[in-house]
mmCIF file of C-alpha atoms and ligand atoms in Angstrom:
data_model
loop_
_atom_site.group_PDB
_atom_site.id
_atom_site.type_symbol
_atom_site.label_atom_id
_atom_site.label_comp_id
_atom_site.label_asym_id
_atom_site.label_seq_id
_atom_site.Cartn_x
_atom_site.Cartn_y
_atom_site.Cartn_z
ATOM 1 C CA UNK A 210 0.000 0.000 0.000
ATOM 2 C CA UNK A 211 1.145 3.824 -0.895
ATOM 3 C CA UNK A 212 1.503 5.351 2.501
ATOM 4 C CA UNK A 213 3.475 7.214 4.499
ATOM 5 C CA UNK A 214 1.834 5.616 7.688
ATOM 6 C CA UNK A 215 3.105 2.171 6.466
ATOM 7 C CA UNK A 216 6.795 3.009 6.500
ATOM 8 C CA UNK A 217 9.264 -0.017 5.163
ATOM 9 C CA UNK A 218 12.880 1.863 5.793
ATOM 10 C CA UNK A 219 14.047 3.408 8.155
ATOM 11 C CA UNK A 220 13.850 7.082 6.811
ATOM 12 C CA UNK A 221 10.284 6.385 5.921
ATOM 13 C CA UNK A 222 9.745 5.569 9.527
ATOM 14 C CA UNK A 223 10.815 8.660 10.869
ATOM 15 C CA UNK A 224 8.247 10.683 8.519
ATOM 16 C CA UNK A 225 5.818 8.272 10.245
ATOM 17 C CA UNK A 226 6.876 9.002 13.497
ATOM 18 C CA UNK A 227 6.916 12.886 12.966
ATOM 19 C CA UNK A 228 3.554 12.589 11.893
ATOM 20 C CA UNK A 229 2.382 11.052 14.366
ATOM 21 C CA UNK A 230 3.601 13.111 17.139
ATOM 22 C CA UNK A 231 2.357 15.927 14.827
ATOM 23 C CA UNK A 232 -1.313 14.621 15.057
ATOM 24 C CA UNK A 233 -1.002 13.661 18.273
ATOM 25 C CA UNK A 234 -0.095 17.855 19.511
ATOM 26 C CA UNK A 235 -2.963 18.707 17.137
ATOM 27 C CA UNK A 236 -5.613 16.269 19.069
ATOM 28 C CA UNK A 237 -4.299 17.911 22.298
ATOM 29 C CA UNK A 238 -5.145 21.182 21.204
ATOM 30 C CA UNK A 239 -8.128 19.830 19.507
ATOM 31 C CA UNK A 240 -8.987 18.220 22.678
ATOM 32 C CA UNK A 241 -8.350 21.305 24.886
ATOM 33 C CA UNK A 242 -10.036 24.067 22.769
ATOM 34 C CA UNK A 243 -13.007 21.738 22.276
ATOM 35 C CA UNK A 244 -13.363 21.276 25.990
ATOM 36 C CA UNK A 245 -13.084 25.155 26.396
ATOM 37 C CA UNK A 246 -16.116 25.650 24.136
ATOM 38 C CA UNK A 247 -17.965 22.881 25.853
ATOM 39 C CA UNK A 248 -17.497 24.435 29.084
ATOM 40 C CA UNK A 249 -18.782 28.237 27.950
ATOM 41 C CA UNK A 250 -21.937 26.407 26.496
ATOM 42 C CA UNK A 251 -22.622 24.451 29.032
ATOM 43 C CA UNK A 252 -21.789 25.770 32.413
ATOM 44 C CA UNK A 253 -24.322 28.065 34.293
ATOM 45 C CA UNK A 254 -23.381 31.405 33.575
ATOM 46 C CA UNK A 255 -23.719 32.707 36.993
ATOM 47 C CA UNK A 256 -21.312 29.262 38.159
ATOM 48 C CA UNK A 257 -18.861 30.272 34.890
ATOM 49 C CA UNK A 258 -15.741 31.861 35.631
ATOM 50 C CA UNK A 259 -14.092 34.194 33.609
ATOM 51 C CA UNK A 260 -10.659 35.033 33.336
ATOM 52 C CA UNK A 261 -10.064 38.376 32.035
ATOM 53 C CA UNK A 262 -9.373 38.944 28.121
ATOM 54 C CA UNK A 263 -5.336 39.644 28.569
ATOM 55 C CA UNK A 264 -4.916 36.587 30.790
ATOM 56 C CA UNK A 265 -6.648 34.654 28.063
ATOM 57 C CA UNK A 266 -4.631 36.266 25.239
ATOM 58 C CA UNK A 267 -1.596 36.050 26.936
ATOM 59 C CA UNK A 268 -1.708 32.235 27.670
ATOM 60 C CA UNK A 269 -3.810 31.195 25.215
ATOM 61 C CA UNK A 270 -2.964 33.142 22.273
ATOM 62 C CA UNK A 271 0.804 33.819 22.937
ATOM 63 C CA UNK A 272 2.497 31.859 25.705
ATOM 64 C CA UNK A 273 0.861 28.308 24.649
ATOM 65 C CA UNK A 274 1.461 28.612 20.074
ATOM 66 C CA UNK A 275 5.350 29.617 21.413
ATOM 67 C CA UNK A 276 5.616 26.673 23.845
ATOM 68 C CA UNK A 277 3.670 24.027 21.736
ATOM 69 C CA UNK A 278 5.014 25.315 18.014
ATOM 70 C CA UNK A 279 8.734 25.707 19.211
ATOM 71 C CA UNK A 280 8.565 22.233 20.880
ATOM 72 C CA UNK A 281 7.038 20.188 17.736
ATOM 73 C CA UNK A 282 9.875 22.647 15.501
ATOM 74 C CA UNK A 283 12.439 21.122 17.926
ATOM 75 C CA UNK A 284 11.099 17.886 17.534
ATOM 76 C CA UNK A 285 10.587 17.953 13.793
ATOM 77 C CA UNK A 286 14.299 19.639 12.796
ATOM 78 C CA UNK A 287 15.511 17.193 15.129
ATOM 79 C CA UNK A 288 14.131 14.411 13.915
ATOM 80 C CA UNK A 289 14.506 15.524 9.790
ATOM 81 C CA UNK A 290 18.493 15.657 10.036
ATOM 82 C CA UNK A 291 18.418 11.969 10.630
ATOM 83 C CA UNK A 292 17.283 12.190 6.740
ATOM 84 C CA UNK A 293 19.643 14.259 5.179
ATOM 85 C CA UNK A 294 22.425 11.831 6.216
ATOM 86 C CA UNK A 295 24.025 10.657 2.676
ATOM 87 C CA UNK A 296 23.933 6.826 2.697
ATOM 88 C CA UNK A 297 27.651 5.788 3.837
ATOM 89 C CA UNK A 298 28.170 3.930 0.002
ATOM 90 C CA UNK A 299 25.823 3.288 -2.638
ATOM 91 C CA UNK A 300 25.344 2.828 -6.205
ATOM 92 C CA UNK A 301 25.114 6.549 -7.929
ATOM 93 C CA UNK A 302 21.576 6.890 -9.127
ATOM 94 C CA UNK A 303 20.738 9.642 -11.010
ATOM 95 C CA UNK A 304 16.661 10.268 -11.446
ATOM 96 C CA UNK A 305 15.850 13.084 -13.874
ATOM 97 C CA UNK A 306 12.434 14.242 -14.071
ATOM 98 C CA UNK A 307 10.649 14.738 -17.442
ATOM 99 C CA UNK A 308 7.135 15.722 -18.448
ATOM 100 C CA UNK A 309 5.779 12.534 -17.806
ATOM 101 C CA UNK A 310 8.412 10.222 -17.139
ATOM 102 C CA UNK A 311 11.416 8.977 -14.711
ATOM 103 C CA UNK A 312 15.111 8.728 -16.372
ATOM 104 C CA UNK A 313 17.175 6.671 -14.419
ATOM 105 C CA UNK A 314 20.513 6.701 -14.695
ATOM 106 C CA UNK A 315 23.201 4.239 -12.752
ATOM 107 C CA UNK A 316 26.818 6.044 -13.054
ATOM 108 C CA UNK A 317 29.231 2.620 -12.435
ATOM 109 C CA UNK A 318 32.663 2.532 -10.734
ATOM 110 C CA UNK A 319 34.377 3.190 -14.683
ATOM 111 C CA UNK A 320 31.961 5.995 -15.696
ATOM 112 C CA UNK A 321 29.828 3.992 -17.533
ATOM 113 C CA UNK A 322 26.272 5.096 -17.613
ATOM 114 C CA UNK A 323 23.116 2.888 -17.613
ATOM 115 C CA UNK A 324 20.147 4.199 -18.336
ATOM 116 C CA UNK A 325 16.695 2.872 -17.545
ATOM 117 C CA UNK A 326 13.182 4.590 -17.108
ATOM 118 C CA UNK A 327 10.644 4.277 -14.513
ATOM 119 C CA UNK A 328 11.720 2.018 -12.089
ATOM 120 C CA UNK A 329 14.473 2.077 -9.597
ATOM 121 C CA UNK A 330 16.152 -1.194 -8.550
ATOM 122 C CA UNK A 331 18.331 -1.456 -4.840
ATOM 123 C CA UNK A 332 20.035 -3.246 -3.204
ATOM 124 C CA UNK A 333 17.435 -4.297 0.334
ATOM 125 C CA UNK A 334 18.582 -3.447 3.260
ATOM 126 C CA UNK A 335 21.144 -0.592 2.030
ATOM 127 C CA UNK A 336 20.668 2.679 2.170
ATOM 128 C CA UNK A 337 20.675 4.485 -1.346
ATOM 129 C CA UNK A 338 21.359 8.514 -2.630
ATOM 130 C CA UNK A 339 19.190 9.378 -5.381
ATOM 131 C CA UNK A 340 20.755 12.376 -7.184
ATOM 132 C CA UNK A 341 17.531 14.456 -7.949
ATOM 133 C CA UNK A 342 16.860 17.159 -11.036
ATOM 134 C CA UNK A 343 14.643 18.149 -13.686
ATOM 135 C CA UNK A 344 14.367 18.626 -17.479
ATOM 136 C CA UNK A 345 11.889 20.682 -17.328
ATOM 137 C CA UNK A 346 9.574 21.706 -14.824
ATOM 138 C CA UNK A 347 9.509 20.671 -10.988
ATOM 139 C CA UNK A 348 8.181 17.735 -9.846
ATOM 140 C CA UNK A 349 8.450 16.083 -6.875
ATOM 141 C CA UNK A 350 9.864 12.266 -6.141
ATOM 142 C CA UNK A 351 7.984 10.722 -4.056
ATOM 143 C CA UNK A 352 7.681 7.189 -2.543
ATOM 144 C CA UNK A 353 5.774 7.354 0.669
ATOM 145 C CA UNK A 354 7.053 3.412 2.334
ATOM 146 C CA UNK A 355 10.573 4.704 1.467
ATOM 147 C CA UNK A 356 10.929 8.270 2.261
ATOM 148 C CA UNK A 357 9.642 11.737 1.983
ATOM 149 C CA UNK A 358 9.358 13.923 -0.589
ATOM 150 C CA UNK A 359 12.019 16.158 -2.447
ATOM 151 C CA UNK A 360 11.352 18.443 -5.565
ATOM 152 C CA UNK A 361 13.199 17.867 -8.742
ATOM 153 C CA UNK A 362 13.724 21.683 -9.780
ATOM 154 C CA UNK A 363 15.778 22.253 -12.803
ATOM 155 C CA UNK A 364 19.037 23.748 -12.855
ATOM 156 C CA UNK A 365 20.250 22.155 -9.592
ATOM 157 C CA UNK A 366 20.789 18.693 -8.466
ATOM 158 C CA UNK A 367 18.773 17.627 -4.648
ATOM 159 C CA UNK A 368 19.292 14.751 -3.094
ATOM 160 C CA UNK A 369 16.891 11.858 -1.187
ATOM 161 C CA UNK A 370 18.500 9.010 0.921
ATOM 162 C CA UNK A 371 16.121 5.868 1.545
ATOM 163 C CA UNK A 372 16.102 2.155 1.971
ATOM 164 C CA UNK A 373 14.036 -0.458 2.137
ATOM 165 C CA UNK A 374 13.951 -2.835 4.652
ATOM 166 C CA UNK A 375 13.587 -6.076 2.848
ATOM 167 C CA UNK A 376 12.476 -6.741 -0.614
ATOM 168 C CA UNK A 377 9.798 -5.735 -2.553
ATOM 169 C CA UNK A 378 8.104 -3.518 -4.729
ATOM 170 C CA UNK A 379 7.187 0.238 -3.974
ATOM 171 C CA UNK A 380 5.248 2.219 -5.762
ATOM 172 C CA UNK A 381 5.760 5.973 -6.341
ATOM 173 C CA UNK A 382 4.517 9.316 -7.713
ATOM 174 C CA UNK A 383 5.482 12.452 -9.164
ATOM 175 C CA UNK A 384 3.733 14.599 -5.967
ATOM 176 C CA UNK A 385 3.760 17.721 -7.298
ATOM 177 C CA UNK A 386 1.709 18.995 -10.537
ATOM 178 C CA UNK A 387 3.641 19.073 -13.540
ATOM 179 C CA UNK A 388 0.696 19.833 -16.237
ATOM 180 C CA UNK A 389 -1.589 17.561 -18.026
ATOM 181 C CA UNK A 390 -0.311 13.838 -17.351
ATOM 182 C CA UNK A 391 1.016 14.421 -13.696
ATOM 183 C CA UNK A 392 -1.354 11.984 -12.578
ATOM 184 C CA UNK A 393 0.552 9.515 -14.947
ATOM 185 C CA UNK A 394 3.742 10.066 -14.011
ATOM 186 C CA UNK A 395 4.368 6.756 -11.093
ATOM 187 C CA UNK A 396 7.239 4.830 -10.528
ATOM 188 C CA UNK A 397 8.403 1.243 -8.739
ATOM 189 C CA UNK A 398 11.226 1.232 -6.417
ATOM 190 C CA UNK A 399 12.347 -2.309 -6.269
ATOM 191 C CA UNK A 400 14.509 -3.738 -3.680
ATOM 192 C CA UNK A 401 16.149 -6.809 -4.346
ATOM 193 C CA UNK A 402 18.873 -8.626 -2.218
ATOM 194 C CA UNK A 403 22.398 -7.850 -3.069
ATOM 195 C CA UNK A 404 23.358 -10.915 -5.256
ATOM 196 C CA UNK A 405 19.881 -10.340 -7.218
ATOM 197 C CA UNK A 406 20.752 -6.493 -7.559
ATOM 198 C CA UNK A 407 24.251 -7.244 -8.286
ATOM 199 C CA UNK A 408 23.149 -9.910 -11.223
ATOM 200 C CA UNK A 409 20.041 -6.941 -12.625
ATOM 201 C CA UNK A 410 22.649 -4.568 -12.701
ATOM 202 C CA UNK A 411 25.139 -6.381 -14.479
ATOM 203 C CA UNK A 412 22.596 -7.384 -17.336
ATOM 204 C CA UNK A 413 21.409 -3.626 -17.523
ATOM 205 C CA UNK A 414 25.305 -3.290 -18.934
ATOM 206 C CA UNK A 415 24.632 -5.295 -21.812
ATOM 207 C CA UNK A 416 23.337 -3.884 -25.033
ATOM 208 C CA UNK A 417 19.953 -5.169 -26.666
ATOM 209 C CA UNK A 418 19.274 -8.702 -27.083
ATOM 210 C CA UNK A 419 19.029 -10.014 -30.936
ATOM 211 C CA UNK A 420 15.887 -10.450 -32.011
ATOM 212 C CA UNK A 421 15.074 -14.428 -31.776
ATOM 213 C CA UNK A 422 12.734 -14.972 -34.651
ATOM 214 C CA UNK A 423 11.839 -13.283 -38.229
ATOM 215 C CA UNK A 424 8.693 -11.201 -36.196
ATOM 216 C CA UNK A 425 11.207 -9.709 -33.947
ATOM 217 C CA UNK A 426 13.658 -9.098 -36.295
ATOM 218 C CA UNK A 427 11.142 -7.131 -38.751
ATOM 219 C CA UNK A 428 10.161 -5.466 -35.597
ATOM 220 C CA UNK A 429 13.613 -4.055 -34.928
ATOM 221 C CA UNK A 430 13.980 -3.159 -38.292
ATOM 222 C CA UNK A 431 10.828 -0.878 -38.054
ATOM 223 C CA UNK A 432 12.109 0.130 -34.267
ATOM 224 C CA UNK A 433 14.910 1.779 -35.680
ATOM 225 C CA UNK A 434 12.799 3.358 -38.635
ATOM 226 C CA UNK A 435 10.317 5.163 -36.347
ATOM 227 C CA UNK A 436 11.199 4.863 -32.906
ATOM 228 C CA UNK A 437 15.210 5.365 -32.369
ATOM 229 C CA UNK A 438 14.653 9.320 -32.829
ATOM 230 C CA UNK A 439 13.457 9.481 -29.488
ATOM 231 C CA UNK A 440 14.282 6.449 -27.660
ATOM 232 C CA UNK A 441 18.044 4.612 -27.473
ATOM 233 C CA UNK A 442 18.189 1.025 -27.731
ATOM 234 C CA UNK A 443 21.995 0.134 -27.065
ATOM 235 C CA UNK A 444 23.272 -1.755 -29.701
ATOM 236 C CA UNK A 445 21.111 -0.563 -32.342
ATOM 237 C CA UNK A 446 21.172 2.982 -31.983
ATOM 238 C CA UNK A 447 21.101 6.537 -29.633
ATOM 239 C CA UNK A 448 18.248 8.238 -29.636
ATOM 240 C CA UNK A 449 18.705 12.768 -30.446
ATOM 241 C CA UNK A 450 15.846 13.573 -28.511
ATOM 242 C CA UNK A 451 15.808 11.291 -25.455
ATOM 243 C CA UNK A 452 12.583 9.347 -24.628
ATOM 244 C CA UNK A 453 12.849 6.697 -22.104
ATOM 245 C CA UNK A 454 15.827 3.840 -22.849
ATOM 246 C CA UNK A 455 14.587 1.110 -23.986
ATOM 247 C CA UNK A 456 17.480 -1.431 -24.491
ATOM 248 C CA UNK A 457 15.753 -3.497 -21.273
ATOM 249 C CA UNK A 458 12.104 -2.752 -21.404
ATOM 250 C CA UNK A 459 10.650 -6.064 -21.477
ATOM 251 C CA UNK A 460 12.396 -6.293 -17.981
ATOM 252 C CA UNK A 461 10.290 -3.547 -16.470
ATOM 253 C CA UNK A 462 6.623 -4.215 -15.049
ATOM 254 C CA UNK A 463 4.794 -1.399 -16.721
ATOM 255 C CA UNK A 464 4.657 1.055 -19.489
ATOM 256 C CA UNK A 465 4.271 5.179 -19.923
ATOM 257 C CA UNK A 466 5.322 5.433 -16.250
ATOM 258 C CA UNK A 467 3.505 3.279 -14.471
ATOM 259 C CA UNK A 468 -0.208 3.938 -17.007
ATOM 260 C CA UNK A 469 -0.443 0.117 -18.159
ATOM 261 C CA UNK A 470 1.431 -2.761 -17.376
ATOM 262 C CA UNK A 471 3.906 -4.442 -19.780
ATOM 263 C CA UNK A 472 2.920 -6.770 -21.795
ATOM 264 C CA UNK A 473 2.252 -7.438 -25.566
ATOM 265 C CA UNK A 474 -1.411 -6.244 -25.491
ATOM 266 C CA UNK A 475 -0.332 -2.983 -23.981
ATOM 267 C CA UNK A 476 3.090 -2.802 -25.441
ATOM 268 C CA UNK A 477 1.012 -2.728 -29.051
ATOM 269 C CA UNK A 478 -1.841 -0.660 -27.153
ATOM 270 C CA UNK A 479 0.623 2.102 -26.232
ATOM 271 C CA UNK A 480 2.835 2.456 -29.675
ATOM 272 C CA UNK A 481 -0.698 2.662 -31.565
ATOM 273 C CA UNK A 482 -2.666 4.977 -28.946
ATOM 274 C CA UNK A 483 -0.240 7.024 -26.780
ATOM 275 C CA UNK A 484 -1.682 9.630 -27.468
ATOM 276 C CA UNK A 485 -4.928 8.146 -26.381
ATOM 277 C CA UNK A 486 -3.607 6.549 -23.321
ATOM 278 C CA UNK A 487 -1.754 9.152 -22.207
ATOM 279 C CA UNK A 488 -2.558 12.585 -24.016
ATOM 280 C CA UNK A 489 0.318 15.287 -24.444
ATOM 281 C CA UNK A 490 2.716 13.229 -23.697
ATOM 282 C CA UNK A 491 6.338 13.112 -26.323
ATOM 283 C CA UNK A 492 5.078 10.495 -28.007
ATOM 284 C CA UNK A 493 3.038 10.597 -30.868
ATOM 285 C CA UNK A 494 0.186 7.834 -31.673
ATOM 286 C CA UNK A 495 1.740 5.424 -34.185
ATOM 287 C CA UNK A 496 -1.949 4.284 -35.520
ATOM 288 C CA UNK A 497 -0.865 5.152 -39.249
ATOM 289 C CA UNK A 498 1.681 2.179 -39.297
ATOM 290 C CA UNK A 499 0.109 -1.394 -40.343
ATOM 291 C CA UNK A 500 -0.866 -3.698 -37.815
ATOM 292 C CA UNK A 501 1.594 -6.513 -38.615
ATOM 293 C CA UNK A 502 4.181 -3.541 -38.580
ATOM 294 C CA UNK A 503 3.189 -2.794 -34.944
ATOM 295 C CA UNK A 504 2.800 -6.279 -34.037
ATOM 296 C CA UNK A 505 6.114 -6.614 -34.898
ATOM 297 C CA UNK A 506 7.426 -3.492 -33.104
ATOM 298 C CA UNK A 507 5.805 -4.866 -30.008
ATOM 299 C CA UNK A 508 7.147 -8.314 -30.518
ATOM 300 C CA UNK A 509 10.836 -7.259 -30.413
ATOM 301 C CA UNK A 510 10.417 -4.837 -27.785
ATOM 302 C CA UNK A 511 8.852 -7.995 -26.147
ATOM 303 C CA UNK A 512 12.071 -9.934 -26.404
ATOM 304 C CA UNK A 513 14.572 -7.133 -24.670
ATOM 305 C CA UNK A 514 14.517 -8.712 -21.274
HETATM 306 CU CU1 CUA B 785 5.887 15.336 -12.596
HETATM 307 CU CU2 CUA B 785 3.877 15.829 -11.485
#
């Protein structure tokens, strides 16, 4: 479940425990001021007793926001610098945020650069720096089991630590509106144990797989007629504007940023219709090419596990 009250790492349970002490002060107050009214409805008003106005709007309207406001600020600034501790060592993951879609980036120990869109793999159990910015307006990275939120603003690079306590998949959202298809703009953080990370990782090196049969084969062949302008497939070609990679889609459990999930149906759904599915977005509906053409589009992108 997406929530910030079920918190799976450790900086995700800290936002859970700040809110919680945080809704906890407000149902004191809540508590108190309702109990005040209750009392000057209620009591007799010859029995009532009335303190004068500057005693009331000294305590109540000075002396108790300082006390209560400057203790939960305390609390909370306390509590928050336990997240901006960079993790010790961790894989350098870049996340750059584009109308409507997550590039991922893994820098590796030589320089190289793997690229991948819309899902984040870690290692479980580690804790993780994501290396936040922005193409080109701000949105916000957010995956509420994890960790908090933090803007992706361009022109400067922010940062977000988290980890997840054991494996599993975590959904996230782009939390802060970035025009028309900011509601389509999710994520999955996956956390895998080290060996499994380790072995993901090195297969994201690779370039594309072949294509394994004559469908997949006159799929690639239209691929890199209509499709490598915008989105790299390494091996076959680099994309000039850059859509998401897609040298190991087939590995990754949905499509258009977490809109559909991935499989042939949709793959074939979203090359034909994107513009149906998911309005504004870069990519332009491919309904003009043949069916067996897209078919076969869909059937090689199929193949690059
Ligand atoms: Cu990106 Cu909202």
């Amino acid at each position: 479940m997406q929530s910030t009250l079920n918190p799976q790492g450790p900086h995700a349970r800290i936002v859970a425990n700040i809110s919680w002490v945080m809704f906890s002060g407000a149902t004191v107050i809540f508590l108190l001021v309702m109990a005040l009214a209750l009392y000057a409805i209620y009591r007799r008003p010859d029995k009532r007793r009335t303190p004068s106005p500057t005693v009331l709007i000294a305590a109540g309207g000075v002396a108790l926001p300082i006390v209560s406001l400057s203790a939960l600020l305390g609390y909370g600034l306390y509590a928050m610098a336990a997240l901006r501790q960079p993790a010790a060592e961790s894989a350098h993951i870049e996340i750059v945020g584009n109308r409507w879609w997550w590039d991922v980036r893994y820098r590796d120990t030589d320089g190289t650069l793997i690229a991948t869109a819309n899902e984040i793999r870690i290692p479980a159990g580690k804790s993780v720096t994501l290396r936040l910015s922005s193409k080109d307006v701000i949105h916000s990275f957010w995956v509420p089991n994890l960790a908090g939120k933090m803007d992706l603003i361009p022109g400067r690079t922010n940062h977000i630590v988290l980890q997840a306590d054991r494996p599993g998949v975590f959904r996230g959202q782009c939390a802060e509106f970035c025009g028309a298809q900011h509601a389509r703009m999710a994520f999955h953080v996956i956390a895998e144990p080290q060996p499994a990370y380790d072995a993901w990782l090195a297969h994201q090196r690779t370039a594309a797989q072949q294509p394994r049969d004559a469908l997949a084969l006159r799929g690639r062949t239209a691929f890199a007629a209509h499709c490598l302008a915008c989105h790299t497939v390494r091996g076959i070609g680099t994309a000039h504007v850059p859509g998401p990679d897609l040298t190991h889609i087939a590995s990754r459990t949905a499509l258009g940023a977490g809109t559909l999930d991935n499989n042939q149906e949709n793959l074939l759904a979203f090359i034909a219709h994107s513009q149906s599915i998911k309005p504004g977005s870069g990519m332009p509906s491919f309904a003009h090419l043949e069916q067996d053409t897209l078919q076969a589009i869909a059937a090689y992108l199929g193949e690059l596990r």
